[in-house]
Short mmCIF file of C-alpha atoms in Angstrom, two decimals:
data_model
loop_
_atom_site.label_atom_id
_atom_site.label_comp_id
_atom_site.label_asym_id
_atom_site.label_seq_id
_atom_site.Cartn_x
_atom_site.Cartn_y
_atom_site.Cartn_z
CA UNK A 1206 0.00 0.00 0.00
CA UNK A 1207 1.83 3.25 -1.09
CA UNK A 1208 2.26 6.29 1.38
CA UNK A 1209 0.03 8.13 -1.08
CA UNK A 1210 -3.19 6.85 -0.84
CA UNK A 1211 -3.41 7.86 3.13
CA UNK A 1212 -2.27 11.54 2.28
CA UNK A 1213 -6.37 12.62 2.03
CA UNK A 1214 -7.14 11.34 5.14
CA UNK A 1215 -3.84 12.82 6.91
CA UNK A 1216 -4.39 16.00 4.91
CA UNK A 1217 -7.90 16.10 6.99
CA UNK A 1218 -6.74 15.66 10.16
CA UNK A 1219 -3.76 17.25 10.05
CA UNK A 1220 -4.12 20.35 8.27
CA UNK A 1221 -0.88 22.24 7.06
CA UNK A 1222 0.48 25.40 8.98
CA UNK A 1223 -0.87 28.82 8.05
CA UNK A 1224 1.48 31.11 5.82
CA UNK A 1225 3.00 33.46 7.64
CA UNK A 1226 1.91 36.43 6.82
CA UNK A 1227 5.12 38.57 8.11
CA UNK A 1228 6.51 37.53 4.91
CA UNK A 1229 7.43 39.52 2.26
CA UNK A 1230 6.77 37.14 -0.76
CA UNK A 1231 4.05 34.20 -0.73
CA UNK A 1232 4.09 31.29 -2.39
CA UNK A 1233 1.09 29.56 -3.59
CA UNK A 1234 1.38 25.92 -2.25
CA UNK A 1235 0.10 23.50 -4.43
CA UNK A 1236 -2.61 20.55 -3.02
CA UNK A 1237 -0.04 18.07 -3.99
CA UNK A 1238 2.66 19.52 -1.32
CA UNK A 1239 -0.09 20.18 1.74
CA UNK A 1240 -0.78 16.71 1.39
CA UNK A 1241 2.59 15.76 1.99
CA UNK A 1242 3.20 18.01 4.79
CA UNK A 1243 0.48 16.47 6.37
CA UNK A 1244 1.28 12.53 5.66
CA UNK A 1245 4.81 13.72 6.71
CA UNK A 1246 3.35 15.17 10.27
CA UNK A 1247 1.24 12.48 11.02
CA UNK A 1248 4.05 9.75 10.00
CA UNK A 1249 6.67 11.86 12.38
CA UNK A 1250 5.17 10.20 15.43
CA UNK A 1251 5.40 6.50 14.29
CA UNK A 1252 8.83 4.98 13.87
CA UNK A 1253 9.63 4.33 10.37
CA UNK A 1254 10.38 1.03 9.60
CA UNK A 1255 8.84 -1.99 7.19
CA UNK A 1256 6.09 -2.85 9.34
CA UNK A 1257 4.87 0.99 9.44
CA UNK A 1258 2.30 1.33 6.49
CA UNK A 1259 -0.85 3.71 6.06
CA UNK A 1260 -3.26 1.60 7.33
CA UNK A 1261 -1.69 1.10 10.65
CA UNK A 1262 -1.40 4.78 10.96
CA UNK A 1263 -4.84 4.91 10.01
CA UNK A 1264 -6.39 2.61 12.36
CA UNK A 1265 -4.69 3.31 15.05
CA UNK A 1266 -5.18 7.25 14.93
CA UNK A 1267 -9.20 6.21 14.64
CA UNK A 1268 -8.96 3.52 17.70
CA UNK A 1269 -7.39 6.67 19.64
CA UNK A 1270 -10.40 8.95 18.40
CA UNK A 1271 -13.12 6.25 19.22
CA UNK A 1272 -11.44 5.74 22.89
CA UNK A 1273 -13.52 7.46 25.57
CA UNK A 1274 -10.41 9.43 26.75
CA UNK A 1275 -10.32 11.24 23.47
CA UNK A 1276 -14.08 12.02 23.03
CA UNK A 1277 -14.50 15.55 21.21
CA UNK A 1278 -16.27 18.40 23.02
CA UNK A 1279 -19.62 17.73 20.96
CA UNK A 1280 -19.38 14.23 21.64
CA UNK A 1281 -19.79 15.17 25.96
CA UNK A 1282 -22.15 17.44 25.13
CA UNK A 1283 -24.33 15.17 23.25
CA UNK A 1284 -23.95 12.51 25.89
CA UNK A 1285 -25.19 14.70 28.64
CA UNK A 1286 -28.14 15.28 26.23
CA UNK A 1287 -28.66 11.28 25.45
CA UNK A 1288 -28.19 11.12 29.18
CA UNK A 1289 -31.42 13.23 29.62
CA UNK A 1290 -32.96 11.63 26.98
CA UNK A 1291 -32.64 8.14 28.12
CA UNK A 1292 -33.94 8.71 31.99
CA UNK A 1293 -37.44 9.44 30.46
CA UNK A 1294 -37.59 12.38 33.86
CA UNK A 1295 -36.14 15.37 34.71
CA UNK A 1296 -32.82 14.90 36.23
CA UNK A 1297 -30.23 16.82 38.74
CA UNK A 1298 -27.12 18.01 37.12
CA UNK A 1299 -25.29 15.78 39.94
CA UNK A 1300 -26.96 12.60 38.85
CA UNK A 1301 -26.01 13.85 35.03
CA UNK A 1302 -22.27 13.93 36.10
CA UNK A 1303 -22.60 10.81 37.65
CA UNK A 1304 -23.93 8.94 34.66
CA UNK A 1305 -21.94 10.55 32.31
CA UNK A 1306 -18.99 10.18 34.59
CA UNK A 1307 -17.55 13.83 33.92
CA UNK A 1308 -17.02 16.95 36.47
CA UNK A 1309 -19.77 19.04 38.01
CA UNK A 1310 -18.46 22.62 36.48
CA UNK A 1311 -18.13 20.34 33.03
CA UNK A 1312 -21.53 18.87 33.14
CA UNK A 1313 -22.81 22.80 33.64
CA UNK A 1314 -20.99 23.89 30.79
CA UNK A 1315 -22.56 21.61 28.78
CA UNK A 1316 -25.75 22.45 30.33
CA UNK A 1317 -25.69 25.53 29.84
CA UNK A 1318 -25.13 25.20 25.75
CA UNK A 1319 -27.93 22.56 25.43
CA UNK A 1320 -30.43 25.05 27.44
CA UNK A 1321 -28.65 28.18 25.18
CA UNK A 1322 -30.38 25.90 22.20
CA UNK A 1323 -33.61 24.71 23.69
CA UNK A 1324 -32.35 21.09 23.55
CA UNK A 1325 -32.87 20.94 27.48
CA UNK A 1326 -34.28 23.18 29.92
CA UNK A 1327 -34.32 23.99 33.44
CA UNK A 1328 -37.39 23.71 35.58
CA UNK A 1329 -37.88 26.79 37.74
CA UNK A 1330 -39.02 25.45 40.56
CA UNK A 1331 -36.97 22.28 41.01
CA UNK A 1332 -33.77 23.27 39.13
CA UNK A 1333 -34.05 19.69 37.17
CA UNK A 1334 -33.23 19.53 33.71
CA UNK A 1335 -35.90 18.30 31.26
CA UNK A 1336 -35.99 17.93 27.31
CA UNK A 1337 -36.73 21.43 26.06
CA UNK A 1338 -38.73 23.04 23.04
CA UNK A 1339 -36.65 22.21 20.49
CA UNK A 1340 -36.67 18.50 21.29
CA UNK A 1341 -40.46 19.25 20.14
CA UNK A 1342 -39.36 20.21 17.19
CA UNK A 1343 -36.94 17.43 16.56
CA UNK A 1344 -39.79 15.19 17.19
CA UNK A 1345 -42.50 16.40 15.03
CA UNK A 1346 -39.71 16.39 12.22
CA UNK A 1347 -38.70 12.76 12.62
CA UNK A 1348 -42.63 12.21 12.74
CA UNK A 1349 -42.95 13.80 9.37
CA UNK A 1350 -40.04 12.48 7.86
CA UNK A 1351 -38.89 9.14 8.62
CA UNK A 1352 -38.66 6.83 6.39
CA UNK A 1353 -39.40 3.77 8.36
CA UNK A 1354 -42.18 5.32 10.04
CA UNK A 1355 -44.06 5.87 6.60
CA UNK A 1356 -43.38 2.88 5.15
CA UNK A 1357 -44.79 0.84 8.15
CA UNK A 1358 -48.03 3.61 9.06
CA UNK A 1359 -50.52 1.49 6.58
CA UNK A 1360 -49.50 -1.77 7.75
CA UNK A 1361 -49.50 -0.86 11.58
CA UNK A 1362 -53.19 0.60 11.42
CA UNK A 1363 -54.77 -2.34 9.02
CA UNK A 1364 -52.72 -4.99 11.26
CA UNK A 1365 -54.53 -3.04 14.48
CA UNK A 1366 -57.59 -2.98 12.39
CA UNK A 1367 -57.55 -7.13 11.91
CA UNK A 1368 -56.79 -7.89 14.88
CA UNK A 1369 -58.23 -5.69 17.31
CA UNK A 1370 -54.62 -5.56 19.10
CA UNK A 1371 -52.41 -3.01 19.85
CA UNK A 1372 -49.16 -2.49 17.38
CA UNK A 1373 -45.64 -0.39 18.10
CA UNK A 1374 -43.09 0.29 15.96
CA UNK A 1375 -39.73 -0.39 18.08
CA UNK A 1376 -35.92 0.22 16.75
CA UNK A 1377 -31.78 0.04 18.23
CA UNK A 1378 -30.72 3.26 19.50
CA UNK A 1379 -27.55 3.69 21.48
CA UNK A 1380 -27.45 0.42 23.83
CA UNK A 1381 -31.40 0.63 24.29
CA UNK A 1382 -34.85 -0.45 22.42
CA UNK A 1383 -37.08 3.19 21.58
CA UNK A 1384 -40.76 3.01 21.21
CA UNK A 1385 -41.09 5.62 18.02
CA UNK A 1386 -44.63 4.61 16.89
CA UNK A 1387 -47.45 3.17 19.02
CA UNK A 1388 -51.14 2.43 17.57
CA UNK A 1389 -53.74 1.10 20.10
CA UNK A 1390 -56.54 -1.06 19.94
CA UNK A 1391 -60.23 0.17 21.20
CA UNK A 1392 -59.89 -2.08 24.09
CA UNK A 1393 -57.74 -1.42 27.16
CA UNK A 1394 -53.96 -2.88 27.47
CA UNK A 1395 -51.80 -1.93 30.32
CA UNK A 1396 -48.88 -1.86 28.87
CA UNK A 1397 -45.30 0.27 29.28
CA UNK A 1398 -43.89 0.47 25.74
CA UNK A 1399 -45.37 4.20 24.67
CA UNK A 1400 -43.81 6.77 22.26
CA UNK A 1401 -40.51 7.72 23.04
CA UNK A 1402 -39.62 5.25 25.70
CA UNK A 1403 -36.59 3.64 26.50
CA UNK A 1404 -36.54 -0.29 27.42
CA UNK A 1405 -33.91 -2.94 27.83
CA UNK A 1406 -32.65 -5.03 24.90
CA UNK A 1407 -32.23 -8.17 27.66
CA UNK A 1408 -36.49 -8.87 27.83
CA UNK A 1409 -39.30 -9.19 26.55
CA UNK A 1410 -39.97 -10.04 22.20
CA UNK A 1411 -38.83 -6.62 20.40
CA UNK A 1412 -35.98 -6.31 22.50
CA UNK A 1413 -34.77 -9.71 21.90
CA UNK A 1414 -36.11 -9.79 18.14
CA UNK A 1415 -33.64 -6.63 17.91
CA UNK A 1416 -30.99 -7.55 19.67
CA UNK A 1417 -30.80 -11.41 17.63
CA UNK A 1418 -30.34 -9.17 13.98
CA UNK A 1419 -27.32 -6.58 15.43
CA UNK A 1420 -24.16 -7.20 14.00
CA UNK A 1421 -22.59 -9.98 16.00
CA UNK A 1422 -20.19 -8.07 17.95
CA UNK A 1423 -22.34 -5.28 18.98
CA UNK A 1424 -24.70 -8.13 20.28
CA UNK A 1425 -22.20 -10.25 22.21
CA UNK A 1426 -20.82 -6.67 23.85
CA UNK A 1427 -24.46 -5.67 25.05
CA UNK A 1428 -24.97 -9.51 26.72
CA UNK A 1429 -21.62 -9.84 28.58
CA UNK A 1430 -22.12 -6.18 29.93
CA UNK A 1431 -25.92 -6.66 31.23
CA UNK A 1432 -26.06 -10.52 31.61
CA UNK A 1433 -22.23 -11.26 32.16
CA UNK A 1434 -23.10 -11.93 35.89
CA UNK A 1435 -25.38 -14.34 35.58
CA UNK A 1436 -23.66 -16.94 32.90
CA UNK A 1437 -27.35 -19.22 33.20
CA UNK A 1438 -29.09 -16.57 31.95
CA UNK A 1439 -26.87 -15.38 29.49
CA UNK A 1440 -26.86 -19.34 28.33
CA UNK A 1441 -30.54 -18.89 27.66
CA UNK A 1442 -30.89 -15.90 26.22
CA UNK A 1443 -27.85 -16.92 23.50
CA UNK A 1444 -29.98 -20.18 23.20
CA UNK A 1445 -33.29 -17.94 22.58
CA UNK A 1446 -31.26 -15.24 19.93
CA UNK A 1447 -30.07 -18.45 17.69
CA UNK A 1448 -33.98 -19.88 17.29
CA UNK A 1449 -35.22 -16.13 16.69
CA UNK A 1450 -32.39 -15.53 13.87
CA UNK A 1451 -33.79 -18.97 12.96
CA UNK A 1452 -37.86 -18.00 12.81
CA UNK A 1453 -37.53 -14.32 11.94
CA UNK A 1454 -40.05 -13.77 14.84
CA UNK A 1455 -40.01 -13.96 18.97
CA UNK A 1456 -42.65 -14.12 21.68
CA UNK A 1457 -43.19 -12.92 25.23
CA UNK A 1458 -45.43 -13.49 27.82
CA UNK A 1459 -45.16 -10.98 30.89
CA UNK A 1460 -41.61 -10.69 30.77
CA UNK A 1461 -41.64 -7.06 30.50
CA UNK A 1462 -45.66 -6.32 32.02
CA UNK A 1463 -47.35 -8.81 33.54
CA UNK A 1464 -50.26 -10.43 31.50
CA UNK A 1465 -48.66 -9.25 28.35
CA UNK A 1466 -47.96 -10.91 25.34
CA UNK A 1467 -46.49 -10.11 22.49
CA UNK A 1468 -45.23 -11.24 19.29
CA UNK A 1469 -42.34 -9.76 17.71
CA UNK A 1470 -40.59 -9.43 13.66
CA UNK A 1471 -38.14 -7.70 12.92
CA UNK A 1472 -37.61 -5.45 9.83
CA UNK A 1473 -35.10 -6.31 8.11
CA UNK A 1474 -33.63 -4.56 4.15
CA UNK A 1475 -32.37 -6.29 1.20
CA UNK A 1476 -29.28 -6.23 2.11
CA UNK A 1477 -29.58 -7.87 5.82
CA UNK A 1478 -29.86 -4.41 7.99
CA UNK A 1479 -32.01 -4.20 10.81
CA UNK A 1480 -34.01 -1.16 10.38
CA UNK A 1481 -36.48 -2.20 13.35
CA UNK A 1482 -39.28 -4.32 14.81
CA UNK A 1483 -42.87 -4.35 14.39
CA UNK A 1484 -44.97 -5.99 17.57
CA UNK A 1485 -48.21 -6.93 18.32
CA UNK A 1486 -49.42 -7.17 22.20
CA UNK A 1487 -52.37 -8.25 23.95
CA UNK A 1488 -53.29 -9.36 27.00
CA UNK A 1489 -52.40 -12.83 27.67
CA UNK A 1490 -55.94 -13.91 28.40
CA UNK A 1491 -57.30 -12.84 25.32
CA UNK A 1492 -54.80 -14.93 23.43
CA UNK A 1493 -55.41 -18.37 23.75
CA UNK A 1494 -56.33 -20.13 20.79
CA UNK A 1495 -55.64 -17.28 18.71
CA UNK A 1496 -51.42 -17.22 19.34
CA UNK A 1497 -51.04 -19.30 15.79
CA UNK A 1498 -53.12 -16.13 14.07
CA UNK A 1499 -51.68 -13.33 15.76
CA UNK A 1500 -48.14 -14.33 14.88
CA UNK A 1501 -48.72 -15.46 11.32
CA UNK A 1502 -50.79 -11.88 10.88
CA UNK A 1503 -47.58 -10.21 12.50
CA UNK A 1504 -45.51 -11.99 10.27
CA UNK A 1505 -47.29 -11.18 7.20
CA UNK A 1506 -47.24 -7.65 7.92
CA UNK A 1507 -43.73 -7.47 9.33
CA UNK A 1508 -42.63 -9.08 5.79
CA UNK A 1509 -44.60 -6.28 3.53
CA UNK A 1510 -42.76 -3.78 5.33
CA UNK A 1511 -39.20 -5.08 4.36
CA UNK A 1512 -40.20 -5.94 1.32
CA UNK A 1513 -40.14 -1.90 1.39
CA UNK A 1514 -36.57 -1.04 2.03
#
């Protein structure tokens, strides 16, 4: 692999030193020398020698960037927002530096920005911070606009309309299962998955019909952290992901509210990417000899909206 082909990606990280402008004469520099200023900067800190090519350079500058040590300044600032986000209440700025493991005055800062931009705000009683008007704004937008949501409306309301059932519309988002569509039937169903809540990817069927299509590693990661102390459950729950990947489908029955069930399939493209999970719940005693219809219906439906993407 020639030194050449990494000089666009040095070139963007390591940007050449301004022209000094004391100078008396300039010199146009052409692309062809900033680029190999910057290969030659970033290759100055790695020893030269036959094992040292571009692509160790390259991977080993982005493992640095991707470590937690070496997060950017948006990247805290976002996580104190996701933080937020993901409690589903307003929270303390103490508890926020606690989660997001950073300092008090830092966690402020950030504060401070995302209230500046009505991403959070403060409540003026209690001093908690809560999501503010512009999270409104994001949410009406991703309403109105995403993709997955329109291609699945039609099939969500006539599968509701079949079976007299309740249908969400559940997806992956960072280490968590979101609820971003929920369509209920007439009849009452206690039940906790509503728009915009967070759940765990360990229990009940979408979580698990989720978390069986991630990319491998992604999935193993998530199980050792959550279910790493209890190796008999993590047994059964690797044993429950392979006959999922297997059916295309999962089941439930009050593993995440009690007398629910639900059926579970996930969304999946053309080309094998998860885009999300459509389920069906109802209460367990109005099941009964209707499971074998409710999850072929699910099915059915769950397959028409792939067949989409």
């Amino acid at each position: 692999m020639a030194w050449e082909t990494a000089a666009p990606f040095c070139e963007r990280y390591c940007p050449p030193p301004k022209a000094d402008k004391s100078s008396e004469t300039t010199h146009e520099v052409s692309p062809a020398a900033r680029r190999g200023r910057s290969l030659e900067k970033v290759c100055s800190y790695f020893p030269q020698d036959e094992n040292t090519t571009p692509k160790l350079i390259i991977a080993t500058y982005t493992q640095a960037m991707n470590d937690s040590g070496t997060k950017s300044i948006a990247d805290r600032v976002l996580q104190v927002l996701a933080c937020v986000a993901k409690a589903g209440r307003p929270m303390g700025a103490k508890r926020i530096a606690s989660q997001v493991g950073m300092p008090l005055s830092t966690v402020y800062r950030h504060l401070a920005v995302l209230k500046k931009w009505g991403l959070l705000q403060e409540h003026m009683t209690t001093g908690l911070f809560e999501p503010g008007a512009t999270g409104v704004q994001l949410a009406w937008g991703f309403d109105q606009n995403s993709n997955l949501i329109n291609q699945s409306r039609d099939e969500i309301s006539a599968l509701v309309e079949r079976t007299g059932e309740s249908v969400g519309l559940l997806v992956y988002s960072n280490e968590q299962m979101v609820c971003i569509a929920m369509e209920e039937c007439s009849r009452s169903l206690r039940c906790s998955f509503t728009k915009g809540r967070a759940h765990s990817l360990m229990h009940g069927a979408s979580a698990k019909s989720l978390l069986a299509f991630l990319p491998a590693e992604l999935r193993q990661r998530l199980m050792q952290e959550q279910l790493g102390d209890t190796p008999q459950c993590l047994q059964a729950l690797e044993k429950e992901i392979i006959e999922i990947r297997k059916n295309r489908f999962a089941t439930s029955d009050s593993e995440v509210d009690l007398g629910v069930w639900g059926v579970s399939v996930p969304l999946i493209s053309h080309d094998e990417t998860l885009q999300g999970t459509i389920t069906l719940m109802a209460p367990s005693l109005r099941v009964g000899p209707r499971e074998a219809e409710l999850i072929h219906l699910t099915k059915k439906a769950g397959s028409r909206i792939s067949n989409r993407f």
